[in-house]
Structure formats: structure tokens, C-alpha cells
Short mmCIF file of C-alpha atoms in Angstrom, two decimals:
data_model
loop_
_atom_site.label_atom_id
_atom_site.label_comp_id
_atom_site.label_asym_id
_atom_site.label_seq_id
_atom_site.Cartn_x
_atom_site.Cartn_y
_atom_site.Cartn_z
CA MET A 1 -0.05 -0.05 -0.08
CA TRP A 2 2.74 2.47 0.74
CA THR A 3 6.14 2.46 1.95
CA TYR A 4 8.11 4.59 4.42
CA GLU A 5 11.51 6.15 3.36
CA ARG A 6 13.31 7.91 6.15
CA ARG A 7 14.33 11.26 4.11
CA LEU A 8 13.25 14.63 3.34
CA GLN A 9 12.19 15.43 -0.08
CA TYR A 10 14.17 18.63 0.00
CA PRO A 11 16.39 20.05 2.22
CA VAL A 12 15.09 22.19 5.38
CA LYS A 13 17.35 24.97 7.18
CA ILE A 14 15.63 26.66 10.11
CA THR A 15 16.68 29.94 10.46
CA LYS A 16 13.96 31.67 13.21
CA CYS A 17 11.42 30.43 15.44
CA ASN A 18 7.80 30.79 14.33
CA PRO A 19 5.45 30.19 16.94
CA LYS A 20 2.35 30.72 15.11
CA MET A 21 3.30 28.16 12.11
CA ALA A 22 4.18 25.67 15.14
CA GLN A 23 0.86 26.02 16.04
CA VAL A 24 -0.90 25.68 12.88
CA ILE A 25 1.47 22.46 12.15
CA ILE A 26 0.67 20.98 15.62
CA SER A 27 -3.13 21.43 15.13
CA GLN A 28 -2.95 19.51 11.81
CA PHE A 29 -1.56 16.55 13.63
CA GLY A 30 -3.82 16.41 16.83
CA GLY A 31 -6.54 19.21 16.02
CA PRO A 32 -10.12 18.46 15.14
CA ASP A 33 -9.40 18.60 11.53
CA GLY A 34 -5.84 16.85 11.75
CA GLU A 35 -4.61 13.54 10.43
CA LEU A 36 -4.95 11.49 13.89
CA ALA A 37 -8.76 12.68 14.07
CA ALA A 38 -9.45 11.65 10.37
CA SER A 39 -7.69 7.93 10.94
CA MET A 40 -9.56 7.38 14.31
CA ARG A 41 -12.72 8.37 12.35
CA TYR A 42 -12.33 6.03 9.61
CA LEU A 43 -11.23 3.33 11.86
CA SER A 44 -13.77 3.43 14.51
CA GLN A 45 -16.94 3.82 11.54
CA ARG A 46 -15.35 0.38 10.11
CA TYR A 47 -16.70 -1.51 12.85
CA SER A 48 -20.55 -0.50 12.25
CA MET A 49 -20.39 -1.44 8.35
CA THR A 50 -22.42 -4.35 7.35
CA ASP A 51 -20.62 -4.93 4.13
CA ARG A 52 -16.97 -6.29 5.02
CA SER A 53 -15.60 -4.57 1.50
CA VAL A 54 -16.78 -1.29 3.06
CA ALA A 55 -15.04 -2.29 6.32
CA GLY A 56 -11.95 -3.12 4.64
CA LEU A 57 -11.92 0.32 2.64
CA LEU A 58 -12.28 2.07 5.82
CA THR A 59 -9.34 0.26 7.23
CA ASP A 60 -7.20 1.08 4.09
CA ILE A 61 -7.78 4.82 4.35
CA GLY A 62 -7.55 4.83 8.02
CA THR A 63 -4.02 3.37 7.78
CA GLU A 64 -3.02 5.60 4.85
CA GLU A 65 -4.18 8.86 7.33
CA LEU A 66 -1.99 7.26 10.08
CA ALA A 67 0.79 7.12 7.59
CA HIS A 68 0.34 10.84 6.65
CA LEU A 69 1.88 11.57 10.54
#
């Protein structure tokens, strides 16, 4: 489904601290509209599906959202 490579897409050099940007980035991980919340919604909804193929699809989508973390 996906592979993990421990490398950056492009070099990053941080020159100054930006707390507002850090707040936005952290909210994307753990906020109400973040990747973690999305993955938990998909993975928890799979248990109420009567069609097993839909449950499998929700599992795939939920694990993909976890990969974004």
C-alpha cells in the first residue's frame, strides 16, 4: 500500500522560530481536523459496516491517514 523512506523531499534549514506556524502544524496532527482525528474516525466507523468490503476500504483509508503522521 505504501512504503516509508526516512528522507526529506528537499533540504530544510530553519533560520528563525515561528510559534504561529508551529501551532498550525501541531493542530494538523492532533486538532479536530488533523490526520490523527481523521484516521480514528475511519478506523472506528469500520466496525459498524455490514458490508465487509466497505469495512476493508475504511481500514485502508484509516491506515493511510496514519501514514501521513
